[in-house]
Every structure is written in C-alpha cells, then in structure tokens.
Amino acid sequence: MELIPVSELVKMDLQWLRGDDARFKSVLKSLKSGDSIKEAIQLIRCACGKTYILQDGGHRISAAFKLFQDTGYDLPIPVSIFQSNIP
C-alpha cells in the first residue's frame, strides 16, 4: 500500500467520478470534519503495467477531489495496487 495525493489519482485514466449521492455526501462530510481516508483505494494494474482499473474507491476519490477543489488540501489517499497476470 502507498499514499498517493488525490491530485495525482485524478490524473490517472480511471473512471473515478461519482455523483452527489448519499455515499459521496457522507464521505465528504467526514473529510471536512478532519477525518482521513483509512480504507485503501483498490486499483488493478493490467499485465502490460501501463493501465489501471478502479476496483473500489470512486466515492472516496470524488469526495477527496471535491475537498481539494474547495480548500486546496491535497489529501494523501491510501492505495493498494494489484497486478494482473492475465495477458
């Protein structure tokens, strides 16, 4: 697991954007109150090593990015990257 700033995660070619639903609002409220993201975002790196698929964590990225846009705080997010071995 590694910590990656949200500004770097959103630059990756991932489908991370989530809508303004109850889950998003809950995560954003938690971040605004000073909590950090404890559960790692899960990415799968394809066998070529160049592309990624977001397995879990879109709401966390979306809320952290909203916080970044509003406050400038580039929240470090824990990320677990799993390497695919399927060509």
mmCIF file of C-alpha atoms in Angstrom:
data_model
loop_
_atom_site.group_PDB
_atom_site.id
_atom_site.type_symbol
_atom_site.label_atom_id
_atom_site.label_comp_id
_atom_site.label_asym_id
_atom_site.label_seq_id
_atom_site.Cartn_x
_atom_site.Cartn_y
_atom_site.Cartn_z
ATOM 1 C CA MET A 1 0.000 0.000 0.000
ATOM 2 C CA GLU A 2 1.175 3.515 -0.767
ATOM 3 C CA LEU A 3 -0.138 7.032 -0.190
ATOM 4 C CA ILE A 4 -0.947 8.996 -3.351
ATOM 5 C CA PRO A 5 -2.198 12.611 -3.317
ATOM 6 C CA VAL A 6 -5.696 12.977 -4.753
ATOM 7 C CA SER A 7 -4.354 15.422 -7.365
ATOM 8 C CA GLU A 8 -2.239 12.571 -8.785
ATOM 9 C CA LEU A 9 -5.027 9.977 -8.664
ATOM 10 C CA VAL A 10 -7.403 12.106 -10.716
ATOM 11 C CA LYS A 11 -4.756 12.416 -13.443
ATOM 12 C CA MET A 12 -4.841 8.657 -13.948
ATOM 13 C CA ASP A 13 -7.097 7.247 -16.651
ATOM 14 C CA LEU A 14 -9.673 5.875 -14.197
ATOM 15 C CA GLN A 15 -13.452 6.040 -14.065
ATOM 16 C CA TRP A 16 -13.455 7.600 -10.572
ATOM 17 C CA LEU A 17 -16.105 10.325 -10.822
ATOM 18 C CA ARG A 18 -19.190 9.617 -8.687
ATOM 19 C CA GLY A 19 -22.434 11.545 -8.357
ATOM 20 C CA ASP A 20 -23.675 13.671 -5.490
ATOM 21 C CA ASP A 21 -25.391 10.757 -3.726
ATOM 22 C CA ALA A 22 -25.685 9.814 -0.041
ATOM 23 C CA ARG A 23 -22.372 7.896 -0.003
ATOM 24 C CA PHE A 24 -20.495 10.835 -1.550
ATOM 25 C CA LYS A 25 -22.042 13.284 0.929
ATOM 26 C CA SER A 26 -21.160 11.023 3.864
ATOM 27 C CA VAL A 27 -17.511 10.687 2.832
ATOM 28 C CA LEU A 28 -17.202 14.417 2.088
ATOM 29 C CA LYS A 29 -18.709 15.333 5.470
ATOM 30 C CA SER A 30 -16.240 13.015 7.203
ATOM 31 C CA LEU A 31 -13.283 14.543 5.330
ATOM 32 C CA LYS A 32 -14.444 18.088 6.079
ATOM 33 C CA SER A 33 -14.557 17.234 9.780
ATOM 34 C CA GLY A 34 -10.870 16.291 9.643
ATOM 35 C CA ASP A 35 -11.065 12.538 9.187
ATOM 36 C CA SER A 36 -8.695 10.866 6.774
ATOM 37 C CA ILE A 37 -9.362 8.055 4.344
ATOM 38 C CA LYS A 38 -8.397 4.861 6.117
ATOM 39 C CA GLU A 39 -9.627 2.207 3.694
ATOM 40 C CA ALA A 40 -7.353 1.916 0.676
ATOM 41 C CA ILE A 41 -8.499 2.610 -2.853
ATOM 42 C CA GLN A 42 -8.121 -0.602 -4.847
ATOM 43 C CA LEU A 43 -6.596 -0.471 -8.303
ATOM 44 C CA ILE A 44 -5.800 -3.300 -10.675
ATOM 45 C CA ARG A 45 -2.799 -2.770 -12.949
ATOM 46 C CA CYS A 46 -3.119 -4.670 -16.214
ATOM 47 C CA ALA A 47 -0.473 -7.188 -17.168
ATOM 48 C CA CYS A 48 1.187 -4.662 -19.502
ATOM 49 C CA GLY A 49 1.854 -2.467 -16.446
ATOM 50 C CA LYS A 50 0.588 0.709 -18.125
ATOM 51 C CA THR A 51 -3.169 0.869 -17.490
ATOM 52 C CA TYR A 52 -5.282 0.655 -14.351
ATOM 53 C CA ILE A 53 -8.835 -0.264 -13.457
ATOM 54 C CA LEU A 54 -10.500 1.156 -10.361
ATOM 55 C CA GLN A 55 -11.933 -1.770 -8.422
ATOM 56 C CA ASP A 56 -13.107 0.155 -5.352
ATOM 57 C CA GLY A 57 -12.923 3.730 -4.112
ATOM 58 C CA GLY A 58 -14.658 6.066 -6.542
ATOM 59 C CA HIS A 59 -16.671 7.842 -3.836
ATOM 60 C CA ARG A 60 -13.533 8.386 -1.756
ATOM 61 C CA ILE A 61 -11.628 9.844 -4.697
ATOM 62 C CA SER A 62 -14.591 12.040 -5.692
ATOM 63 C CA ALA A 63 -15.045 13.409 -2.162
ATOM 64 C CA ALA A 64 -11.304 13.989 -1.680
ATOM 65 C CA PHE A 65 -11.123 15.780 -5.033
ATOM 66 C CA LYS A 66 -14.085 17.999 -4.104
ATOM 67 C CA LEU A 67 -12.286 18.870 -0.856
ATOM 68 C CA PHE A 68 -9.125 19.622 -2.885
ATOM 69 C CA GLN A 69 -11.077 21.923 -5.213
ATOM 70 C CA ASP A 70 -12.729 23.739 -2.291
ATOM 71 C CA THR A 71 -9.755 24.054 0.047
ATOM 72 C CA GLY A 72 -6.569 23.233 -1.856
ATOM 73 C CA TYR A 73 -5.796 20.395 0.583
ATOM 74 C CA ASP A 74 -4.207 17.601 -1.470
ATOM 75 C CA LEU A 75 -5.276 14.686 0.698
ATOM 76 C CA PRO A 76 -2.962 11.660 0.557
ATOM 77 C CA ILE A 77 -5.072 8.573 -0.119
ATOM 78 C CA PRO A 78 -4.003 5.018 0.695
ATOM 79 C CA VAL A 79 -3.887 2.949 -2.484
ATOM 80 C CA SER A 80 -3.475 -0.787 -2.954
ATOM 81 C CA ILE A 81 -2.411 -1.835 -6.439
ATOM 82 C CA PHE A 82 -2.970 -5.402 -7.519
ATOM 83 C CA GLN A 83 -1.017 -6.654 -10.527
ATOM 84 C CA SER A 84 -2.994 -8.661 -13.066
ATOM 85 C CA ASN A 85 -1.155 -11.612 -14.526
ATOM 86 C CA ILE A 86 -3.677 -12.163 -17.306
ATOM 87 C CA PRO A 87 -2.226 -11.008 -20.635
#
